Short mmCIF file of C-alpha atoms and ligand atoms in Angstrom, two decimals:
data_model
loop_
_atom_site.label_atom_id
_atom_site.label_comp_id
_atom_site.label_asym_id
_atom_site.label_seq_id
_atom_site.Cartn_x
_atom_site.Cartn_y
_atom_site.Cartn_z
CA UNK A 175 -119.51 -78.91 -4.53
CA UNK A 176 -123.00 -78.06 -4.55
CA UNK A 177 -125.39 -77.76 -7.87
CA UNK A 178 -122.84 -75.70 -10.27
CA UNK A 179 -120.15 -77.99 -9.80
CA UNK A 180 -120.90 -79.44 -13.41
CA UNK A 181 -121.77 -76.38 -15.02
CA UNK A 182 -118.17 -74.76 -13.28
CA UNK A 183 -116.02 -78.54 -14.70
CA UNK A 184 -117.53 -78.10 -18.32
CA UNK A 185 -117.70 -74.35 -18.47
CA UNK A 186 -114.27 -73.80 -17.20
CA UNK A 187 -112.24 -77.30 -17.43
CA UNK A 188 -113.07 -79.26 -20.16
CA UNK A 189 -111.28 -77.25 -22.72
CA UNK A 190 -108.29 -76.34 -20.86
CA UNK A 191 -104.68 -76.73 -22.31
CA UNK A 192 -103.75 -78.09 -25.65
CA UNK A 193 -105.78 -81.14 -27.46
CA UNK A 194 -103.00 -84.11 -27.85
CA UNK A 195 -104.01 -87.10 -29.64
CA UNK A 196 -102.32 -89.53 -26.81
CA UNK A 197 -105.69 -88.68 -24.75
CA UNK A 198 -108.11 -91.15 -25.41
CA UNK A 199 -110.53 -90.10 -22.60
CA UNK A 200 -110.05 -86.64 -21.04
CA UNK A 201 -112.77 -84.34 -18.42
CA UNK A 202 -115.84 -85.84 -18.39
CA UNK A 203 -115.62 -89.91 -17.53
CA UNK A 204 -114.72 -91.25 -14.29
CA UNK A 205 -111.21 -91.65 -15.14
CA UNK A 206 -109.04 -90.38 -17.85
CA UNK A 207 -107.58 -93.02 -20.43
CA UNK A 208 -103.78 -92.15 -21.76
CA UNK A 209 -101.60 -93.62 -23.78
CA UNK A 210 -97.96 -93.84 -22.88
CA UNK A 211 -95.69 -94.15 -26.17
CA UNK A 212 -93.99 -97.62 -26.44
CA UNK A 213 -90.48 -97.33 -25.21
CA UNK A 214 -91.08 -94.47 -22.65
CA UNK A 215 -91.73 -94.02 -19.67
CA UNK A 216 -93.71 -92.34 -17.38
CA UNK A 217 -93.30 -89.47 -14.96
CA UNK A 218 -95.56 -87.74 -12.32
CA UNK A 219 -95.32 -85.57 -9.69
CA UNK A 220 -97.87 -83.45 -7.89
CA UNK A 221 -97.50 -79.78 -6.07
CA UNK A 222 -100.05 -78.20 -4.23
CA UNK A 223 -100.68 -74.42 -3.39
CA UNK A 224 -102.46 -73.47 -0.30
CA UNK A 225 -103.33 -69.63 0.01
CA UNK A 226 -101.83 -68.08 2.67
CA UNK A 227 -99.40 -70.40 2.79
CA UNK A 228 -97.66 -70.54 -0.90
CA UNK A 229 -98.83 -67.38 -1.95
CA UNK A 230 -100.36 -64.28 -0.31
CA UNK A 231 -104.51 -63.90 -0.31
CA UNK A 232 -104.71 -60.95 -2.69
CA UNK A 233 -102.44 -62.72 -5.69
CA UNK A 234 -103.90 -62.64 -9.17
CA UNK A 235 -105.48 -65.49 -10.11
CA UNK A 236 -104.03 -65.32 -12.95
CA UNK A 237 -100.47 -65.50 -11.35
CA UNK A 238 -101.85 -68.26 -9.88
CA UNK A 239 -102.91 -70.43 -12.51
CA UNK A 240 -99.84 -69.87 -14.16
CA UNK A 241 -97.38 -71.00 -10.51
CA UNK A 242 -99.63 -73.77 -10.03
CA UNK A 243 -98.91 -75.74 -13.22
CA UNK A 244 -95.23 -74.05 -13.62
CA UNK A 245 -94.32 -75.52 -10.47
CA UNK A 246 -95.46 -78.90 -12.14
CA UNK A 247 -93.54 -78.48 -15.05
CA UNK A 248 -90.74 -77.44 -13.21
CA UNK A 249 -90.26 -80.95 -11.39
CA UNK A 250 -90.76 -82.81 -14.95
CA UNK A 251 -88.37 -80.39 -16.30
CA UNK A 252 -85.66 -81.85 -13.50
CA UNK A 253 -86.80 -85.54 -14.12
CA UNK A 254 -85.50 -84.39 -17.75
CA UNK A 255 -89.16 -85.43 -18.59
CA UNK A 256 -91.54 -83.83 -21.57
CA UNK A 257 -94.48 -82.85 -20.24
CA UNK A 258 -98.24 -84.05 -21.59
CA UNK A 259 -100.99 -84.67 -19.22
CA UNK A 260 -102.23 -83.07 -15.94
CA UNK A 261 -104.93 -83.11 -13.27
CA UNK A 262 -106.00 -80.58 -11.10
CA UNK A 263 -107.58 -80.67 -7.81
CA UNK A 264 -109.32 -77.72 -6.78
CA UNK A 265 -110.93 -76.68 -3.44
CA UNK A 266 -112.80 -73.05 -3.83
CA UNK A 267 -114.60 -70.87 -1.04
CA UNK A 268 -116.72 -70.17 -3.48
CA UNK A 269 -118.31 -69.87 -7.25
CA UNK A 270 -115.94 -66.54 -8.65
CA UNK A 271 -116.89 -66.10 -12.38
CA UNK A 272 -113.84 -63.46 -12.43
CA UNK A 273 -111.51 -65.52 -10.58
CA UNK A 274 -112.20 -68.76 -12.55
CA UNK A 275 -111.55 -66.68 -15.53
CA UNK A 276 -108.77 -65.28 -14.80
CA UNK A 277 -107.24 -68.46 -13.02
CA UNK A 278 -107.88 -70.50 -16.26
CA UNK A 279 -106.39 -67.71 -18.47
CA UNK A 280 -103.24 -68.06 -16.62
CA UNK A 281 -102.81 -72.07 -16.33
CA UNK A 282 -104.37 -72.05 -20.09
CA UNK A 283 -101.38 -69.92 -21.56
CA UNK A 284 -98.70 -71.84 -19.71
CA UNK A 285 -100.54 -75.59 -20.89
CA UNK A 286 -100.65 -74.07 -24.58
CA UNK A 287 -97.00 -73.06 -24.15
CA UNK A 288 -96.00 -76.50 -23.45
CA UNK A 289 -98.57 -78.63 -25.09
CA UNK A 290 -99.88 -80.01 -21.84
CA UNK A 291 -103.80 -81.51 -21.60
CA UNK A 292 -105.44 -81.47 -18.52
CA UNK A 293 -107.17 -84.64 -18.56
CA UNK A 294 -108.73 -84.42 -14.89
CA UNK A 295 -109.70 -83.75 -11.49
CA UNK A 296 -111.65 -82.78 -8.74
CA UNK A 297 -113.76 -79.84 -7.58
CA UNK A 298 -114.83 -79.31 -4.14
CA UNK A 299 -115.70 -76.23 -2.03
CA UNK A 300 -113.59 -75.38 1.30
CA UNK A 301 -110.40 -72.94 1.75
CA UNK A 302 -108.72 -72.19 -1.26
CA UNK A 303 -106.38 -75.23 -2.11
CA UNK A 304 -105.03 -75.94 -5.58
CA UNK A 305 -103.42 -78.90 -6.56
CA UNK A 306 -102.04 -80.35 -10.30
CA UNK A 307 -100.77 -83.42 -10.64
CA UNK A 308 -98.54 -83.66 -13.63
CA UNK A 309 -97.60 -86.21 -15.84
CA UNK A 310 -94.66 -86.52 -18.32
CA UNK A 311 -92.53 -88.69 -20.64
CA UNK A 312 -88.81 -89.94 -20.95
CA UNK A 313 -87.09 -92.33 -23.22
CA UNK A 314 -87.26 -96.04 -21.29
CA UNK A 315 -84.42 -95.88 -19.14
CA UNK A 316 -83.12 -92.42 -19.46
CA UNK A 317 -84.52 -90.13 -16.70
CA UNK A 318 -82.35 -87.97 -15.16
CA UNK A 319 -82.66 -87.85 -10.66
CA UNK A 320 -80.66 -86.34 -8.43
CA UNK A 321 -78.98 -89.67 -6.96
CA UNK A 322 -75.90 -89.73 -9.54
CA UNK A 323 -73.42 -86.77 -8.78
CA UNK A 324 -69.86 -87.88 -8.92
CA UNK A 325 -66.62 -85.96 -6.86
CA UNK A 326 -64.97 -84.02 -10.09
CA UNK A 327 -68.45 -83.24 -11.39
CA UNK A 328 -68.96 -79.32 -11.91
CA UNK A 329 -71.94 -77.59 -10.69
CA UNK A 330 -74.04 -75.26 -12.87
CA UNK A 331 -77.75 -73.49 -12.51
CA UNK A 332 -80.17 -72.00 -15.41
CA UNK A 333 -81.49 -68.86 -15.80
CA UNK A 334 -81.13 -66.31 -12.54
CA UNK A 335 -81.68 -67.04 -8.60
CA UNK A 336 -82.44 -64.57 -6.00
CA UNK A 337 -85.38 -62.67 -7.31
CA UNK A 338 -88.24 -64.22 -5.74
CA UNK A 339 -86.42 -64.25 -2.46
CA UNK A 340 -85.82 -60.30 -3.29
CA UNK A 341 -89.84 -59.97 -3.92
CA UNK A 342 -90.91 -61.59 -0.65
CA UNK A 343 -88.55 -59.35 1.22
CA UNK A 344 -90.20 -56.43 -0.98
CA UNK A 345 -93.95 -58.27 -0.31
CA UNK A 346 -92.83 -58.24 3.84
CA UNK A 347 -91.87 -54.62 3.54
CA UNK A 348 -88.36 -55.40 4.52
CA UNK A 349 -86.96 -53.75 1.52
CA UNK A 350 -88.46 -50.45 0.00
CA UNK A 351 -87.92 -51.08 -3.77
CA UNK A 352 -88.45 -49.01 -6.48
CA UNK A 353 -91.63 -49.57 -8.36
CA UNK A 354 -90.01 -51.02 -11.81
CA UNK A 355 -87.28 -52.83 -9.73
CA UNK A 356 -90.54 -54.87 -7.42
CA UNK A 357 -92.65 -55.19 -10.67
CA UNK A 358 -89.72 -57.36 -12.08
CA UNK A 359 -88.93 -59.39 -8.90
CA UNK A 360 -92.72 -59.88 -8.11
CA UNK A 361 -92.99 -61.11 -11.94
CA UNK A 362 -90.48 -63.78 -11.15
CA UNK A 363 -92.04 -64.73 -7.76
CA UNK A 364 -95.46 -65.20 -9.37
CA UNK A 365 -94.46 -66.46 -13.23
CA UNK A 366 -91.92 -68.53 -12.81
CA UNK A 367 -90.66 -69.93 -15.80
CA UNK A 368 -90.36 -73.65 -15.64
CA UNK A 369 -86.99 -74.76 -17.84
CA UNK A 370 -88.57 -77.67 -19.46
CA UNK A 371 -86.38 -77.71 -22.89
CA UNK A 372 -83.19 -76.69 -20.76
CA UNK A 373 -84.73 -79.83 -18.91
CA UNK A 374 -84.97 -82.05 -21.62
CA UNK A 375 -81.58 -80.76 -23.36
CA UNK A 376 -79.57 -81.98 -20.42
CA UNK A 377 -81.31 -84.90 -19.80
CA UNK A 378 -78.58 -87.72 -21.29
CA UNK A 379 -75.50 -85.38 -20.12
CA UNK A 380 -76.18 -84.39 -17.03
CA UNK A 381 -75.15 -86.89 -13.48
CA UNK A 382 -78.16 -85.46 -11.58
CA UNK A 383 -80.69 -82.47 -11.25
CA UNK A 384 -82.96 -80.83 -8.99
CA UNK A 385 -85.28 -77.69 -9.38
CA UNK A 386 -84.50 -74.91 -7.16
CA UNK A 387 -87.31 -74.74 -5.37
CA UNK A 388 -86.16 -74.38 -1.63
CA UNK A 389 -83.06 -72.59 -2.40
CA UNK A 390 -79.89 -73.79 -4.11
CA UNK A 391 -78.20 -74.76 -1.28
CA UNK A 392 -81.14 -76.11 0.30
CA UNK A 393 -81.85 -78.33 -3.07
CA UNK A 394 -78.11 -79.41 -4.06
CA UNK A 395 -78.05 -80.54 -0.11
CA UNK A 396 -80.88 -82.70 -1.71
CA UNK A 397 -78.48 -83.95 -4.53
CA UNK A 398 -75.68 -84.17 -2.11
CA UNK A 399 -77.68 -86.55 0.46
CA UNK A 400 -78.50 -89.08 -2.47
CA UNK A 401 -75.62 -88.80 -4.55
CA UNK A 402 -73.37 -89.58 -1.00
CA UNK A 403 -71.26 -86.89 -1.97
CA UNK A 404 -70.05 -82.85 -0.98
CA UNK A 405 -69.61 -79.79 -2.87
CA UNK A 406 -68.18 -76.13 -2.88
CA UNK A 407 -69.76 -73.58 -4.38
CA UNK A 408 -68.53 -70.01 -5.00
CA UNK A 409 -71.24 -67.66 -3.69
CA UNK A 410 -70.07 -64.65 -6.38
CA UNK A 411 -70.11 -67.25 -9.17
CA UNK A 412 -74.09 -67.58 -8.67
CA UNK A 413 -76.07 -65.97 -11.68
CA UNK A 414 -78.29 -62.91 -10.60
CA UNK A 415 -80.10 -60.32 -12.57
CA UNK A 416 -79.49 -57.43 -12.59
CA UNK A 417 -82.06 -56.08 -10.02
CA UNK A 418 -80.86 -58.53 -7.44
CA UNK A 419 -77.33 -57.27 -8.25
CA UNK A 420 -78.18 -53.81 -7.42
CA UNK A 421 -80.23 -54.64 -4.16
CA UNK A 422 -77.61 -57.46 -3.20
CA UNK A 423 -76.08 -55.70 -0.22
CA UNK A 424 -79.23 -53.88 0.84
CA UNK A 425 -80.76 -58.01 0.89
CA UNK A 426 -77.89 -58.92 3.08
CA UNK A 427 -75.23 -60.07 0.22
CA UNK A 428 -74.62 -63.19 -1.25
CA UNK A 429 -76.35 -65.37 1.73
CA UNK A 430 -79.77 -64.40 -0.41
CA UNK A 431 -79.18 -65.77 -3.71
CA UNK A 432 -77.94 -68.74 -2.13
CA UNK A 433 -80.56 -69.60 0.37
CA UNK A 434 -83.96 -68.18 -1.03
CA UNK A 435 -86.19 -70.05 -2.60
CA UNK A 436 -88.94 -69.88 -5.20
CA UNK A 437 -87.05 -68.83 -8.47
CA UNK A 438 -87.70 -72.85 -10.32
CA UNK A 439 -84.40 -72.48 -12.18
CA UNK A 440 -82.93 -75.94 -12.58
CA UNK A 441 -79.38 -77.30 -10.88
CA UNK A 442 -77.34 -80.03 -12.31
CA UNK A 443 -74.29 -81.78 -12.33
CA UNK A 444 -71.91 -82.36 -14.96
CA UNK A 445 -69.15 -84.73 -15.11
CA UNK A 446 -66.52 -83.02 -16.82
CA UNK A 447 -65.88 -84.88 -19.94
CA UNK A 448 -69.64 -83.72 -20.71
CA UNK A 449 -68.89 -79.75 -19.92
CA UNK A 450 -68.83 -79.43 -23.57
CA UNK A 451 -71.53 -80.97 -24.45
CA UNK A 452 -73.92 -79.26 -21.92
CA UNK A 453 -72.58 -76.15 -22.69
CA UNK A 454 -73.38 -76.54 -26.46
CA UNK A 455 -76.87 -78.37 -25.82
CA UNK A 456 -77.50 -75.19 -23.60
CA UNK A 457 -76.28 -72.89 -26.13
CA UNK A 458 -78.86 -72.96 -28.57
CA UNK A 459 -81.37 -71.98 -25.76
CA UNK A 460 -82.62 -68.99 -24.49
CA UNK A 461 -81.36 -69.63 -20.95
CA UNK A 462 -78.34 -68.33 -19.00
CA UNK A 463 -76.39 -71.80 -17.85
CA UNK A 464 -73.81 -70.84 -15.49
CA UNK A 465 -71.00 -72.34 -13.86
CA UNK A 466 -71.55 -72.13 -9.68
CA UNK A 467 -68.55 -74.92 -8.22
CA UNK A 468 -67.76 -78.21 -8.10
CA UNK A 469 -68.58 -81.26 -6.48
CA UNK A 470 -66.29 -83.52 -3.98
CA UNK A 471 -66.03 -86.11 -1.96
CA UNK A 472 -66.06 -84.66 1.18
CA UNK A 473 -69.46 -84.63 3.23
CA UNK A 474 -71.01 -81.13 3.37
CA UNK A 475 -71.47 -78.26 1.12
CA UNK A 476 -68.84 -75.26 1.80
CA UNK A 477 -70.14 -72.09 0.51
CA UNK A 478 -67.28 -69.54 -0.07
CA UNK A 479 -66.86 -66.33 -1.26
CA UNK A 480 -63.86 -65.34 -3.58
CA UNK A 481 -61.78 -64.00 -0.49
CA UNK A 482 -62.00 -67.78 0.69
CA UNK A 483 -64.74 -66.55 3.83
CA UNK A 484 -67.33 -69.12 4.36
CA UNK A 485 -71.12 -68.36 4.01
CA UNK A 486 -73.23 -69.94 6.72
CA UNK A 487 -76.37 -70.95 4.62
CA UNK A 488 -79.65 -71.70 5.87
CA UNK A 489 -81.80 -74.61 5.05
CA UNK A 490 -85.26 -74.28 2.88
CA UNK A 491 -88.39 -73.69 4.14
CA UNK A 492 -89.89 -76.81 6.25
CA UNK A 493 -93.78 -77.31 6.65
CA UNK A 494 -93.64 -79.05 9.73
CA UNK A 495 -90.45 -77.57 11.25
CA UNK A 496 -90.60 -76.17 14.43
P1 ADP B 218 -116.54 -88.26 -10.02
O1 ADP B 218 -117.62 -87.89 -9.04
O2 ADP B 218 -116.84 -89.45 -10.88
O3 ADP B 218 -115.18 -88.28 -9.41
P2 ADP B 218 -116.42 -85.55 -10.77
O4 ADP B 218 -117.74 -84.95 -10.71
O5 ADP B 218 -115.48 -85.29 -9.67
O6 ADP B 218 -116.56 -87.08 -11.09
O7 ADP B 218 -115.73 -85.06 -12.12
C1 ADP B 218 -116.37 -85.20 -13.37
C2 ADP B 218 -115.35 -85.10 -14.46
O8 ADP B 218 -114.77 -83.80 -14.45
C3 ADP B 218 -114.19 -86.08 -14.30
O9 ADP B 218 -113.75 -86.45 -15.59
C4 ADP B 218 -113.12 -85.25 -13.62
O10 ADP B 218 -111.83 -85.74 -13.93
C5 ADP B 218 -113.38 -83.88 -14.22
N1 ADP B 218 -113.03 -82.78 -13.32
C6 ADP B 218 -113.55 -82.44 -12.12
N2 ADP B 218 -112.99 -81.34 -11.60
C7 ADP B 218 -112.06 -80.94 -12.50
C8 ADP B 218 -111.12 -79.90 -12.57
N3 ADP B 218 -111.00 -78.97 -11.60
N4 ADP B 218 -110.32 -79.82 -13.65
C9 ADP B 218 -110.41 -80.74 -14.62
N5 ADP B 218 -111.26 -81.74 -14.65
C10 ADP B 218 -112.08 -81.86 -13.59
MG1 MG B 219 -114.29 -86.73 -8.55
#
């Protein structure tokens, strides 16, 4: 980026996040210099947000800042990983005092939050494009994936789903909501809140784990395809708010909580001699951890409703699908 660009690094990213004494060499080098603890390892994962694309042109930068490195966190969080360093790649139409501010107060809250540095990255000019690549750290040997589901194991999911689905319909004027109702939907869409201790609490318990960021049946067909096994979940088991429970017909029923994406609450699979145990590491957090079905060992994933009617469910959304 032209002249500014160091002026715009120091000014706005050299400070950003917490201070954590496992950076040796942070913004400002060539490269950053970390230190991984002896006897962990390492886990990274990038995301990246184009506008238009992953969230409309007119979102707060803010909001922003703060989906761009919860998204992040939300993949360490399934790796069962504790997060610590990031990078972020950023490609701006242009030098916006007010938008860098805000965008940095967002990201900035959420990296305090969760004692994350950013260590890094790269400023350019062009279409707005925002990418963080995050870094985090397991106990040698212990990271939790989504290739280790097991027929008997039961199903369970953190927190709510359905809400950001419920705000883009709102956003795409599908649904007229009230304005308290959309304020709390759009809050979810644009904050999410990444479960990084539910993360870390199941991490040793749970067979396998995926964020929810496609959909939940999208992302356990994701656990399903590794873990070479099936599953049936009970649509009116999944855990909604209460907003979503009131619009749930008007959204076209249970098909919404089960398909839509966006709401980064985590999914994981317990073997059952372990229910206890999750339920009681889960316990002492501030998290909803529901039970949703079980897993089998026939192919597929059968969605059913109480009455025993199938759901048809619809896959996530696909980049490059036609
Ligand atoms: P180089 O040309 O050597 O790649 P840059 O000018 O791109 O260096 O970056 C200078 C320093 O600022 C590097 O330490 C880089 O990691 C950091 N940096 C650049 N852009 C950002 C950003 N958006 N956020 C955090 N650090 C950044
Ligand atoms: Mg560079």
């Amino acid at each position: 980026m032209a002249g500014g660009e160091f002026d715009l690094i120091r000014r706005w990213f050299a400070q950003l996040g917490a201070t954590r004494n496992d950076v040796a060499i942070g913004v400002g080098d060539d490269a950053a210099l970390l230190r991984v603890p002896i006897g962990h390892d390492l886990v990274v994962t990038a995301d990246t947000m184009v506008a238009g694309v992953h969230f409309p042109l007119d979102t707060a930068p803010e909001d922003i800042g703060h989906k761009l490195l919860a998204v992040n966190l939300s993949d360490l969080a399934a790796m069962g990983a504790a997060p610590a360093w990031v990078t972020l790649a950023l490609t701006l139409p242009e030098h916006d005092e007010a938008w860098l501010r805000a965008f940095s107060a967002g990201f900035h809250a959420l990296a305090i939050e969760h004692d994350v540095a950013l260590v890094g990255g790269d400023t350019t000019r062009g279409p707005l494009t925002l990418t963080v690549q995050a870094h985090g750290l397991v106990p040698a040997g212990s990271v939790m994936t989504r290739a280790c589901a097991r027929p008997g194991d039961l199903i369970y999911l953190t927190g709510t789903v359905g809400d950001a689905g419920l705000a883009l319909l709102a956003l795409q004027d599908e649904l007229r909501l009230p304005k308290a109702d959309r304020a709390a939907v759009l809050a979810r869409l644009n904050r999410p809140t990444p479960r990084v201790a539910a993360g870390q609490a199941l991490r040793g318990i749970a067979s396998a784990a995926i964020d929810v960021s496609d959909g939940v049946a999208a992302d356990l067909g994701h656990i399903l395809e590794r873990s070479g096994v099936g599953a049936t979940v009970y649509a009116e088991r999944l855990p909604i708010s209460a907003v979503m429970g009131k619009w749930l017909d008007a959204a076209g029923g249970w098909a919404l909580p089960l398909s839509a994406g966006d709401d980064y609450e985590l999914l994981v699979t317990i073997p059952e001699s372990r229910q206890a145990a999750a339920e009681a590491a889960m316990a002492v957090l501030d998290c909803a951890f529901t039970w949703i079905g079980m897993i089998d060992s026939a192919p597929g994933l059968r969605c059913q409703l109480d009455d025993g009617t199938q759901l048809g469910v619809t896959g996530g959304y696909d980049h490059f699908g036609s």
